[in-house]
Coordinates of C-alpha atoms in Angstrom, one line a residue:
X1 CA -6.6 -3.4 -25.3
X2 CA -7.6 -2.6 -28.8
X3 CA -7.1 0.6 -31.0
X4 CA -9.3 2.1 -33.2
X5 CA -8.3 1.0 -36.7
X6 CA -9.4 4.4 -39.0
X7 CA -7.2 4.1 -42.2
X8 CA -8.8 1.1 -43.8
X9 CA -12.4 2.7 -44.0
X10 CA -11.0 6.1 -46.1
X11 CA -9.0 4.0 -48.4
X12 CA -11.2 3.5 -51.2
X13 CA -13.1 7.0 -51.0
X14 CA -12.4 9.8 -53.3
X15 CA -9.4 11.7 -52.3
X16 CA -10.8 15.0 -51.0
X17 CA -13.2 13.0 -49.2
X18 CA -10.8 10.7 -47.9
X19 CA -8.3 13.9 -46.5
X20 CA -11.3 15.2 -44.6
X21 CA -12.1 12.1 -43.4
X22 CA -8.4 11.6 -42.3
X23 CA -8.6 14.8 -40.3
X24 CA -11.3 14.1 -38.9
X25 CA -10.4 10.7 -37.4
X26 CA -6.7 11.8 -36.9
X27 CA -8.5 14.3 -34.1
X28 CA -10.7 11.2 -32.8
X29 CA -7.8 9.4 -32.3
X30 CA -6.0 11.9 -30.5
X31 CA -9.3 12.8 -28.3
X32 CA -9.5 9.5 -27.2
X33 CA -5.8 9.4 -26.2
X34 CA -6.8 12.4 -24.4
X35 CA -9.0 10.5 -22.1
X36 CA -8.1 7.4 -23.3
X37 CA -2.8 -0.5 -13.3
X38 CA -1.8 -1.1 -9.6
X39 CA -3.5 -4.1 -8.1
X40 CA -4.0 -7.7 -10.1
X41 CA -7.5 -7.8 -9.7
X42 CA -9.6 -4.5 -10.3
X43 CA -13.0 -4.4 -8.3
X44 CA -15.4 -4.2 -10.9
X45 CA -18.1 -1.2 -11.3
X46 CA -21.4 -2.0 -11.3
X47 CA -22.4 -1.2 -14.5
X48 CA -24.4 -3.2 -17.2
X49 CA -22.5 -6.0 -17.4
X50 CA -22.8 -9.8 -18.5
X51 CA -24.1 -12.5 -16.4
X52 CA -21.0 -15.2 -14.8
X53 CA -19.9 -17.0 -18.2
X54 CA -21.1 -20.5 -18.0
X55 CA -18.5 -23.3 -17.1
X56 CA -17.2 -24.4 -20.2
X57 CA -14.0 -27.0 -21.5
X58 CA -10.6 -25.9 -21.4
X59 CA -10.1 -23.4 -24.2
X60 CA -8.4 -25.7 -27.3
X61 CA -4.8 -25.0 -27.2
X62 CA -3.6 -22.1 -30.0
X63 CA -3.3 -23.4 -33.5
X64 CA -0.1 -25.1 -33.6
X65 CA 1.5 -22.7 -36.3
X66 CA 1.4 -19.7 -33.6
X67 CA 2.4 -22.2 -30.2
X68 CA 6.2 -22.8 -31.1
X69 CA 6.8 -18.7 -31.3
X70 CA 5.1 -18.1 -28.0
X71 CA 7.1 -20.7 -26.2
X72 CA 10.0 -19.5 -27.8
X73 CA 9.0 -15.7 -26.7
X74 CA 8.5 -17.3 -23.3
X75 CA 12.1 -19.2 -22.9
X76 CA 13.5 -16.0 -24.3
X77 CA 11.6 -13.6 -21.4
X78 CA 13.4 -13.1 -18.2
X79 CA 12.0 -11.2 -15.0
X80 CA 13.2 -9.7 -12.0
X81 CA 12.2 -7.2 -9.1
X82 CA 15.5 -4.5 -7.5
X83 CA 15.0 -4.2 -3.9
X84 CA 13.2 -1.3 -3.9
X85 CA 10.3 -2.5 -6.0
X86 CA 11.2 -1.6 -9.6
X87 CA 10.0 -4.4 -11.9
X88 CA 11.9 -5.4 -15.2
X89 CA 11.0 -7.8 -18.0
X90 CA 13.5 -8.1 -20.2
X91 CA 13.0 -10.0 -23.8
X92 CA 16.0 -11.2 -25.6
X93 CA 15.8 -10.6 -29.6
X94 CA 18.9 -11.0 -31.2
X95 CA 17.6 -10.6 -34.6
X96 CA 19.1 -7.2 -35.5
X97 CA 21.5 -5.2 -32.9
X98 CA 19.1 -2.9 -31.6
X99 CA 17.1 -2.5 -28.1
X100 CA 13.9 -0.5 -27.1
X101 CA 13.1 0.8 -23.7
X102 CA 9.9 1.6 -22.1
X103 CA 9.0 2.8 -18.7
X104 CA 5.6 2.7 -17.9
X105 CA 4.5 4.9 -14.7
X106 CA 1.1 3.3 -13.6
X107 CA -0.1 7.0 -13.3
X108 CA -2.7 8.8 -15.4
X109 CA -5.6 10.6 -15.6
X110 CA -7.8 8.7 -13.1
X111 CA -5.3 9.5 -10.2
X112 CA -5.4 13.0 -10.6
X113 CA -6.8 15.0 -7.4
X114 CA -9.9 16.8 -8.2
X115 CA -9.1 20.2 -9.6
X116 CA -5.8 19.3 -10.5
X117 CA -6.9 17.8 -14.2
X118 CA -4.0 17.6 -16.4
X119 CA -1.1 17.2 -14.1
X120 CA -0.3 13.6 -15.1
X121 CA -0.2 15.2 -19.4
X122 CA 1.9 18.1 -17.5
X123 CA 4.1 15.9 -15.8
X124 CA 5.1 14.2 -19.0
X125 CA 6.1 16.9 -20.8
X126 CA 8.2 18.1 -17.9
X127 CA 10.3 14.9 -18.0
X128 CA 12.2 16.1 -21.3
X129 CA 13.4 19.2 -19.6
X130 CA 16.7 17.7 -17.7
X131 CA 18.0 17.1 -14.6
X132 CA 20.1 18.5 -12.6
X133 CA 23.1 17.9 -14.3
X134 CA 21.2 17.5 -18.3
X135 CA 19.6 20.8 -19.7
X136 CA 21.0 23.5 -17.6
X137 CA 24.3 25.1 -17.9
X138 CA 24.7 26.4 -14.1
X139 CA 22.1 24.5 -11.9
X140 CA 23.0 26.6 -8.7
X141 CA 22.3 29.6 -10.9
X142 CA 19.0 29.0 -12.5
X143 CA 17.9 27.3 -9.1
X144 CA 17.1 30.6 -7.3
X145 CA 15.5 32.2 -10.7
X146 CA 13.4 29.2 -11.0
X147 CA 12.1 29.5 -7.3
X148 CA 11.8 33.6 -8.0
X149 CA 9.7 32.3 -11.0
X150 CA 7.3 30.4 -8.6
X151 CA 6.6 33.5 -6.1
X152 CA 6.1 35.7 -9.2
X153 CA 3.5 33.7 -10.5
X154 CA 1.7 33.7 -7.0
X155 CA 2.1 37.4 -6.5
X156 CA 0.2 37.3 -9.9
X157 CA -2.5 35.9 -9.3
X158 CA -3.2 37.7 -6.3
X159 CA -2.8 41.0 -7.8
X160 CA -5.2 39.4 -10.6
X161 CA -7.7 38.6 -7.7
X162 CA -7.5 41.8 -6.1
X163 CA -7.8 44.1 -9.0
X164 CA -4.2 45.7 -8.6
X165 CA -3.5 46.4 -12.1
X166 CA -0.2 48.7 -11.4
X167 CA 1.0 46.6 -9.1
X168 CA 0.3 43.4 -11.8
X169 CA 2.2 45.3 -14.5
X170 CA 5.4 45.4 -12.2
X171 CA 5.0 41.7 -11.3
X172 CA 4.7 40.7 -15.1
X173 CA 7.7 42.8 -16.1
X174 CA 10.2 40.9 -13.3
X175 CA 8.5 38.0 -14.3
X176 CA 9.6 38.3 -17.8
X177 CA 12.6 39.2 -16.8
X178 CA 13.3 36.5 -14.4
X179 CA 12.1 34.1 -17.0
X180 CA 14.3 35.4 -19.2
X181 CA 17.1 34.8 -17.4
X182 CA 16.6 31.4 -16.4
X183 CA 16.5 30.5 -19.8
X184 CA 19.8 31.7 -20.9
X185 CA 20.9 29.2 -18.5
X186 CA 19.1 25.8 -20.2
X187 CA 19.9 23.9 -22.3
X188 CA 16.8 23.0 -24.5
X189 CA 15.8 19.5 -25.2
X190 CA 19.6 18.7 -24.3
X191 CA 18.1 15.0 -23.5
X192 CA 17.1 14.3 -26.9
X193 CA 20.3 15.7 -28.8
X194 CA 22.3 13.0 -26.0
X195 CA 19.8 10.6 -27.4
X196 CA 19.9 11.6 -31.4
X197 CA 24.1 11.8 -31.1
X198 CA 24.2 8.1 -30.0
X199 CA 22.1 6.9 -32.4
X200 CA 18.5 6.8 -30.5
X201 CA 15.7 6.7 -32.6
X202 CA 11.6 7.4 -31.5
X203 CA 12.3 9.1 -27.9
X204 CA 8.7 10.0 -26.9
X205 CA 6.3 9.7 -24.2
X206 CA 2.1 9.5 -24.3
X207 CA 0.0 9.9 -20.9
X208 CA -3.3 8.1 -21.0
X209 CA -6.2 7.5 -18.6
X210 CA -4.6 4.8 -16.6
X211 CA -1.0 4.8 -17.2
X212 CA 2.3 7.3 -18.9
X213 CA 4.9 5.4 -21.5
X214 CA 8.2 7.2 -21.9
X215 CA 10.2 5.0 -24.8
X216 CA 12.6 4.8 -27.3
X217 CA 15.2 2.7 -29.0
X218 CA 19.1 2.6 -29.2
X219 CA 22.0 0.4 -30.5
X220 CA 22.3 -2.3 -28.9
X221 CA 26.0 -1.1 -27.4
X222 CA 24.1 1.8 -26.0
X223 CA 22.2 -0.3 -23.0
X224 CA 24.4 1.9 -20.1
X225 CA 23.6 5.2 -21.4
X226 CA 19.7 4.5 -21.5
X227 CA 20.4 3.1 -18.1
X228 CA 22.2 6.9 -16.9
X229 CA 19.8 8.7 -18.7
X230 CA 16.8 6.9 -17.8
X231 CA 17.3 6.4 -14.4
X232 CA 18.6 9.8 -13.6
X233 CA 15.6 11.7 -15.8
X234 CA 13.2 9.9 -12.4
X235 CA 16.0 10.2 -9.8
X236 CA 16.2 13.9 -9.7
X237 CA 13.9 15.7 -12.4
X238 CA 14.1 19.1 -12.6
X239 CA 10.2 20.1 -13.3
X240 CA 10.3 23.6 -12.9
X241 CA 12.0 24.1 -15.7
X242 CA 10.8 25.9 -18.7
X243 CA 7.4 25.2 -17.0
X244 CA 5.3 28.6 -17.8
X245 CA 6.0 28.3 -21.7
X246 CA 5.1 24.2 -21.5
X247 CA 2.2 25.3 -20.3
X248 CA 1.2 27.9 -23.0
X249 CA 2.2 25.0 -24.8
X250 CA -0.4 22.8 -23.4
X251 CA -3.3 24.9 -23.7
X252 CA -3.1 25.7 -27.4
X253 CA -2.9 22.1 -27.6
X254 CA -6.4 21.9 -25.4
X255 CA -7.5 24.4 -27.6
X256 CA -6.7 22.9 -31.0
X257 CA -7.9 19.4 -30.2
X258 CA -11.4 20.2 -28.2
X259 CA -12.3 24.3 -27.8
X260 CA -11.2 23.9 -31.7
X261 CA -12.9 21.0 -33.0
X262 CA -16.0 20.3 -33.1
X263 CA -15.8 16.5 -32.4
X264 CA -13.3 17.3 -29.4
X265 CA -16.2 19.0 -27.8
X266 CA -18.5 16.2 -28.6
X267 CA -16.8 13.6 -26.9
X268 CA -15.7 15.4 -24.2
X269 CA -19.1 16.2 -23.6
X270 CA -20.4 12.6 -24.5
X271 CA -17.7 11.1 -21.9
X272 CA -19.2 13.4 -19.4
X273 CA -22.4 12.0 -19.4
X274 CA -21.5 8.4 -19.8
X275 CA -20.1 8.8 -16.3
X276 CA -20.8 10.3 -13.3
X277 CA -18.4 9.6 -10.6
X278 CA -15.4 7.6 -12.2
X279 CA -12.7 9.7 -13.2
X280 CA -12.7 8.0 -16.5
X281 CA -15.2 11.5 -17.5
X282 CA -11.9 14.0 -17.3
X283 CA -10.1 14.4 -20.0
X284 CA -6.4 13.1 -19.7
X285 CA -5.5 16.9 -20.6
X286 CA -6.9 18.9 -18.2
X287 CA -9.8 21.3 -18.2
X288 CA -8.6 24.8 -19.2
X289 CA -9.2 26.2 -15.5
X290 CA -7.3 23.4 -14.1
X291 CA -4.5 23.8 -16.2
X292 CA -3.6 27.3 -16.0
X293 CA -4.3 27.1 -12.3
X294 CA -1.5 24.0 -12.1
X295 CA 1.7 25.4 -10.3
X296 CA 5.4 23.3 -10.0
X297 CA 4.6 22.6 -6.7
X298 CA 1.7 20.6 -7.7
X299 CA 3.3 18.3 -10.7
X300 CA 6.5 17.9 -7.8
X301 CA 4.2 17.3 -5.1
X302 CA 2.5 14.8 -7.9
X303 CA 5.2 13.2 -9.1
X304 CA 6.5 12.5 -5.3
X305 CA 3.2 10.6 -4.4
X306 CA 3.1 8.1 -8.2
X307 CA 6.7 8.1 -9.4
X308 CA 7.7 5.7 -6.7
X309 CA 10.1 2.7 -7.9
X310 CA 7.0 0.3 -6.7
X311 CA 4.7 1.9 -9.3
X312 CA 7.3 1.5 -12.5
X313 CA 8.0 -1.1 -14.6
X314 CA 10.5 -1.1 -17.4
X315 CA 10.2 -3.6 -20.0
X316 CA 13.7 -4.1 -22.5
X317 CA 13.1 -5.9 -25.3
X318 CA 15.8 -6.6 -28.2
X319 CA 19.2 -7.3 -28.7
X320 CA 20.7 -7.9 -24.7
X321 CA 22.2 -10.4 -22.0
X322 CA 19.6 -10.2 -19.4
X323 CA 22.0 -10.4 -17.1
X324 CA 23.9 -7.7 -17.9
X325 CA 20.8 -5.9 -17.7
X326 CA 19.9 -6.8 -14.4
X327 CA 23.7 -6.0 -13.3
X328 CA 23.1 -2.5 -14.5
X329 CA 19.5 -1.9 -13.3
X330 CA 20.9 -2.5 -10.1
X331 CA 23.8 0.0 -10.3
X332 CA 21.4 2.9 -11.7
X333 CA 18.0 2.1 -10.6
X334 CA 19.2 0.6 -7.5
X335 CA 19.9 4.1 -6.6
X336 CA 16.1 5.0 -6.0
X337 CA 15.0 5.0 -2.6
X338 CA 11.7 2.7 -1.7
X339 CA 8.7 3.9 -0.9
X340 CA 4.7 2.9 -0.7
X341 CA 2.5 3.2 -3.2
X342 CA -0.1 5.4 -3.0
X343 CA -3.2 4.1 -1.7
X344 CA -5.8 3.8 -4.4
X345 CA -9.0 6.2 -4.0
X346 CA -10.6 5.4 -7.4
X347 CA -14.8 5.7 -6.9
X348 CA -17.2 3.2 -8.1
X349 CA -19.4 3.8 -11.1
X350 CA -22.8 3.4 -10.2
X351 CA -25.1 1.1 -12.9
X352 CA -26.5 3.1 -15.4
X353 CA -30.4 3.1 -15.2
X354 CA -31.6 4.9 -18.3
X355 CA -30.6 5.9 -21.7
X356 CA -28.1 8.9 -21.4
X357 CA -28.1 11.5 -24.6
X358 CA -26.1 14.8 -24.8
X359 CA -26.6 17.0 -28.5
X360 CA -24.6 19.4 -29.8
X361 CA -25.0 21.8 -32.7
X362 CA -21.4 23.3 -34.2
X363 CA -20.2 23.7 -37.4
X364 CA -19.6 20.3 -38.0
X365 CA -20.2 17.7 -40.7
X366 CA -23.1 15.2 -38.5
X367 CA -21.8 12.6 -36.4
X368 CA -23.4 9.9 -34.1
X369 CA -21.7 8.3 -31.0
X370 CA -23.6 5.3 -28.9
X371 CA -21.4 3.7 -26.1
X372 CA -22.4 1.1 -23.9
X373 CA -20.5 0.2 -20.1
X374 CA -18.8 -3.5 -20.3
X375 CA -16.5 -4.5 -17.5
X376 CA -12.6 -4.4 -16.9
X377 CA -9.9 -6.1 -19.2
X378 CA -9.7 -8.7 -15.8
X379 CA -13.2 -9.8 -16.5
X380 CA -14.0 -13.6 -18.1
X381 CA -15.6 -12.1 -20.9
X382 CA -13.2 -9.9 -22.5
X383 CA -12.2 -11.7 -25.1
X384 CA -15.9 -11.7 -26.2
X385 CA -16.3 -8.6 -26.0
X386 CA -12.9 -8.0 -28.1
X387 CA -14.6 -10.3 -30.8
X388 CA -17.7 -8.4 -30.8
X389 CA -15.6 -4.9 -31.7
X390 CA -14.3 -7.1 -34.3
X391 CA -17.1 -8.4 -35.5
X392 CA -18.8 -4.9 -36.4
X393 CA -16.0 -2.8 -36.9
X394 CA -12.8 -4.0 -38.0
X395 CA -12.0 -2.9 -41.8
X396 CA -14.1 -3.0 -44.8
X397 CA -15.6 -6.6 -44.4
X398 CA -16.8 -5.5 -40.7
X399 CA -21.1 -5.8 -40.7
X400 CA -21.1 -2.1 -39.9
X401 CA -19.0 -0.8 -42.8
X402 CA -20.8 -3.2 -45.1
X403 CA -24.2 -2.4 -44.0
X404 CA -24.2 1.7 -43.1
X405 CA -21.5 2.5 -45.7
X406 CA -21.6 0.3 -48.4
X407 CA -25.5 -1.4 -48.3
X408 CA -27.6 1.9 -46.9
X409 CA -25.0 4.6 -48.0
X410 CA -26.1 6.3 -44.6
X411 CA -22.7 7.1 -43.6
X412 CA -19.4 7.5 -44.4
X413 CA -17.7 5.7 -41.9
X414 CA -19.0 3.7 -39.1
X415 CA -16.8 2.2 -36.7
X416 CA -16.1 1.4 -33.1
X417 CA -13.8 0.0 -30.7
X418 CA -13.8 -1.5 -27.1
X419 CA -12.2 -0.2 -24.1
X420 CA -13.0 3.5 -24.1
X421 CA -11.4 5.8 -22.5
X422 CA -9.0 2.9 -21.4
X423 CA -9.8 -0.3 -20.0
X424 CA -8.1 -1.1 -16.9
X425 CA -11.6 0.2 -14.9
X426 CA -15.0 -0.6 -16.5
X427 CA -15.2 0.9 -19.5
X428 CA -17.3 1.6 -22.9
X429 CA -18.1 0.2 -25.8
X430 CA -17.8 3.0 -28.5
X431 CA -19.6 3.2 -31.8
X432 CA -19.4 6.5 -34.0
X433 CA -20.5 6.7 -37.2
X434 CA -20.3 10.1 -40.0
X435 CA -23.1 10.5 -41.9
X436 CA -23.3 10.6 -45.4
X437 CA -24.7 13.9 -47.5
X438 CA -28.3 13.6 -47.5
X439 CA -28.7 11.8 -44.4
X440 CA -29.4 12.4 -40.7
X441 CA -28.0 11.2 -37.5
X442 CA -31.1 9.0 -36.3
X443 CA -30.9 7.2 -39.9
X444 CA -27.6 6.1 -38.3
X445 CA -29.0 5.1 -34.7
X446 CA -31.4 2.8 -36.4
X447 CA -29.3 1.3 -38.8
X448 CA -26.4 0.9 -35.8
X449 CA -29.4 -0.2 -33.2
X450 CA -30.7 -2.8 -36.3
X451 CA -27.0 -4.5 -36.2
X452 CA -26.6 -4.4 -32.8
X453 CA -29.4 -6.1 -32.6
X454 CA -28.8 -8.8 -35.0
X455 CA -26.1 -10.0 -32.4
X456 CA -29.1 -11.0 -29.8
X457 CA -31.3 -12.6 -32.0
X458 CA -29.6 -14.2 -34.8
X459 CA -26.0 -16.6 -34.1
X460 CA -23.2 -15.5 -35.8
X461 CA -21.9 -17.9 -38.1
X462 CA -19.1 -20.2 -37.7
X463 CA -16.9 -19.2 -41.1
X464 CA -17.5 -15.3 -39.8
X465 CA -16.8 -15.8 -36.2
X466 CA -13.3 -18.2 -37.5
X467 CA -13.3 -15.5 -39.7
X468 CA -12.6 -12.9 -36.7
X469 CA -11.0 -14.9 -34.4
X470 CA -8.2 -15.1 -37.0
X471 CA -7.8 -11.6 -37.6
X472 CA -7.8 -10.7 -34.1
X473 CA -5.0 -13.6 -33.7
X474 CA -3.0 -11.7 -36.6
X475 CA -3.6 -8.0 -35.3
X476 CA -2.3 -9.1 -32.1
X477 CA 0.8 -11.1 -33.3
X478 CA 1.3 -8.2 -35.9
X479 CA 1.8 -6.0 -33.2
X480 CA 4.1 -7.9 -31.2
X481 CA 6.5 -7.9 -34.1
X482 CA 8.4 -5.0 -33.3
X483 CA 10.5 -5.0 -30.3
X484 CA 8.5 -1.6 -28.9
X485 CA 5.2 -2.9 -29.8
X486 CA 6.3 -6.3 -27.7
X487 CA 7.7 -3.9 -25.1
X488 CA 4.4 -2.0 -24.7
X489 CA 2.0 -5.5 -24.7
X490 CA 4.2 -7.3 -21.7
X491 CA 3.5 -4.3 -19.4
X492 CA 0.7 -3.4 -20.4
X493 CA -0.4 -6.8 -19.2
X494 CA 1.7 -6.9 -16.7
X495 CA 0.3 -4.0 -14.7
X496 CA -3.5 -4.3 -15.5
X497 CA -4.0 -8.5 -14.9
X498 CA -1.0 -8.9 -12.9
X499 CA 1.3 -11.0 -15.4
X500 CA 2.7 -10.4 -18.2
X501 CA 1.6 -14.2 -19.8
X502 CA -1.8 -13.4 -19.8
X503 CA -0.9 -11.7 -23.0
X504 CA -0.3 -14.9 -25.0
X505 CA -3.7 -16.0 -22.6
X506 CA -5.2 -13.8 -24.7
X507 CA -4.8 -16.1 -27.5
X508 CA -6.5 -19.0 -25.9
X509 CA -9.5 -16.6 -24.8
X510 CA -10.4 -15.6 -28.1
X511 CA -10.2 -18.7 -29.6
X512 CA -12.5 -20.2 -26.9
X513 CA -15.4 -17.5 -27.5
X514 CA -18.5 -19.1 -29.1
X515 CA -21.7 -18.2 -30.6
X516 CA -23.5 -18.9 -27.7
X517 CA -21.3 -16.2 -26.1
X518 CA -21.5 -13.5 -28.4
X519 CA -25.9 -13.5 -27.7
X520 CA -25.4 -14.0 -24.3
X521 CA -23.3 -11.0 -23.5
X522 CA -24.4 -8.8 -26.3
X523 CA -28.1 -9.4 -24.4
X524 CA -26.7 -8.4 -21.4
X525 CA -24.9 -5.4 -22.4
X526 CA -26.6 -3.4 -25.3
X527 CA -29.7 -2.5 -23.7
X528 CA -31.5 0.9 -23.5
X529 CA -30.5 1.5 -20.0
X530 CA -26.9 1.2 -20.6
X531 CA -26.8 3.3 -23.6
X532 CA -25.4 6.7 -24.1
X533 CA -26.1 8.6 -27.2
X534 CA -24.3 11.8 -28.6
X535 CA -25.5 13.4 -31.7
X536 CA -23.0 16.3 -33.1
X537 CA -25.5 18.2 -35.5
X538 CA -24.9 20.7 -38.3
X539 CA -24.8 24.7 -37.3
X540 CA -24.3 27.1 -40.1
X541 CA -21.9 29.8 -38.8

């Protein structure tokens, strides 16, 4: 579950370094958004993976000083299911008069139907345009334009095909017309100015590998409105709206985070080759084919098959009566009809035999990239693996930074991060590393490979490893502080393990992990045969 940290590490560099570096990893983290939860259990790939941890005690209980605010979070957490299969958690925070909202779609990237890439991204950005009732001025009137809009645009392309270039220039001129039209009669982002006007604050939405989060916060006093607004922007979306310029929009984003940047191109081709049948190796925003090829009947015919109430969950968290929550949930969410999931069609990963490596030359500073496969977020041995991202790459006193950056001066930066591009499948472990003037991309593999390697053949210590184990305990507490943050956690949880409390689980796990586990799955995992290398190299345009 955790994010790459990429601030620390630019800190304390000169400031025009430090600017370019912040680019740079601003577009990482993005990319990995990019790419980067039905059933409790997930079967697990067969990749490289750790031999069955060995029976061990009960994990110690967590330190006393963090026990009394988990029990309090968990007397303060109620749950409940509407008929139709919608799941709520809500948490009760009475701190300050204010509540966030988020409802998490178990729908991403990895459910999209081959040569449909992108629709899940699409989809998102489709949910801001209104209903029915928000964002139009005359429904029954733009309803006919935005159907003309659709057989325009298939006219279109088979003029296109055919080579009928008068007949295409007639097409394009109703088009624009129509178009034109249709847009007198919405009302842009109409949603947001309801939200703004009542005092809502950080309406947004992301779509990620495995999942799309729509969220934001209101007074306290404003719980029904979320609950009209909410439940009627998945009740009856209208997601032909405005859906030719979103997807202009779209592609100048494709083409300013990968056709654009060097590094976008890097890990999409790196992702490519670290997998071969698991979905996980699309990018979350569509190739460019797919996406202009993407028509409303597709994102509606999408959205009809994942945006059931049994594959929702909405998490409230702040200052409520969870009754009064559930007493409105079932006025406005009751309203959506039940229907089955979709049937999960997600294909195994096959082990990884041999070292994988994909170069690229663009006018780039260097960069490296080594990923290795590691199991699912339901596997024993995530915590471990958790600790071990920690214990290389988490801020300045992290053995990689202090070693490549600060020891060698090989790099400017070398991080990582588990769970790449998400974890709710078998996933990677990244590395990635800029190098320094003066120095080359294989200085970096060896230098990475030499630390890596330290973890198999030399015990980590017990001040470090206490060391990390109570960071990881902070990071994770730190971002359960704020009510969205808390919000996001619980179902995250709750839809990849099955419960929300193995959350504050995760507490237990990671103080449980050992020395003795840190070797044993680090000998498991980083081998030859389960590595992928990328290596972005230096082209003068």
């Amino acid at each position: 579950m955790n994010q790459p940290s990429y601030l620390p590490a630019i800190l304390y560099l000169p400031k025009k370094v430090s600017m370019i570096l912040y680019r740079l990893f601003a577009t990482l983290l993005a990319l990995t958004m990019l790419w980067s939860s039905v059933l409790p259990e997930v079967a697990l790939a067969q990749t490289q993976t750790a031999p069955p941890a060995p029976k061990v005690q009960p994990p110690s209980k967590t330190p006393s000083s963090i026990q009394p605010y988990l029990d309090r979070v968990i007397k303060q957490l109620t749950e409940f299911r509407l008929d139709n299969g919608l799941k709520f958690i809500v948490l009760e925070r009475h701190q300050a008069p204010v509540v966030s909202f988020l409802t998490y779609a178990d729908v991403g990237g990895v459910d999209e139907p081959d040569g449909k890439t992108g629709v899940a991204h699409f989809l998102e950005h489709l949910a801001f345009k209104g209903t029915k009732r928000i964002g139009t001025t005359d429904y029954n009137a733009e309803k006919p334009l935005l159907e003309r809009l659709e057989q325009l645009d298939a006219q279109i392309r088979a003029a296109k095909a055919q080579g009928k270039k008068d007949e295409l220039a007639k097409l394009q001129a109703e088009f624009e017309q129509v178009e034109s039209q249709a847009t007198k009669l919405s009302k842009q982002n109409e949603m947001g100015r309801i939200v703004e006007q009542a005092g809502g604050v950080g309406l947004n939405a992301n779509t990620s590998t495995e999942a799309t989060r729509y969220f934001y916060s209101f007074p306290a006093n404003k719980l029904e409105l979320w609950m009209s607004l909410e439940s009627e922007r998945f009740l009856e979306p209208v997601l032909s709206r405005e859906f030719y310029k979103e997807k202009e929009v779209i592609l100048e984003e494709r083409r300013l985070r990968v056709e654009n940047s060097p590094i976008g191109l890097m890990i999409e081709k790196f992702i490519d080759a670290a997998y071969k049948v698991h979905p996980y190796r699309r990018p979350v925003i569509g190739y460019d084919q797919d996406i202009r090829n993407l028509t409303p009947e597709d994102v509606q015919k999408f959205y009809n098959t994942h945006y059931v109430p049994s594959n929702l969950a909405i998490a409230v968290v702040g200052d409520v009566n969870p009754a009064e929550v559930k007493r409105l949930a079932q006025i406005y969410f009751g309203r959506f009809p039940a229907k089955p999931k979709a049937v999960e069609q997600i294909p195994t990963e096959p082990a990884q035999k041999q070292t994988r490596e994909v170069t690229v030359q663009l006018p780039s500073q260097p960069w490296y990239l080594e990923g290795y496969h590691r199991p699912a977020i339901t596997h024993p041995d995530n915590a471990v693996y958790e600790i071990i991202a920690s214990l290389l790459s988490n801020g300045r006193t992290s053995r990689l930074y202090k070693s490549l950056v600060e020891q060698q001066r090989v790099a400017l930066t070398a991080q990582g991060f588990s769970g790449f591009p998400g974890d709710k499948y078998p996933n990677l472990m990244l590395f990635y590393a800029l190098t320094a003037p003066g120095h080359t991309v294989d200085e970096l593999a060896t230098a990475l490979r030499t630390e890596i390697e330290k973890l198999k053949t030399e015990p980590v210590t017990d001040a470090e490893l206490q060391r990390v184990k109570t960071k990881a305990r902070a990071d994770l507490l730190r971002t359960l502080d704020s009510n969205m943050g808390m919000a996001q956690q619980l179902l995250e949880y709750e839809v990849k393990t099955g419960s929300w409390r193995n959350l504050f689980k995760q507490l237990d796990q990671i103080a449980a992990v050992k020395t003795a586990d840190i070797q044993r799955v680090a000998k498991a995992s980083f081998t030859p045969e389960n590595r992928t290398i990328g290596k972005l190299l230096s082209k003068q345009s």
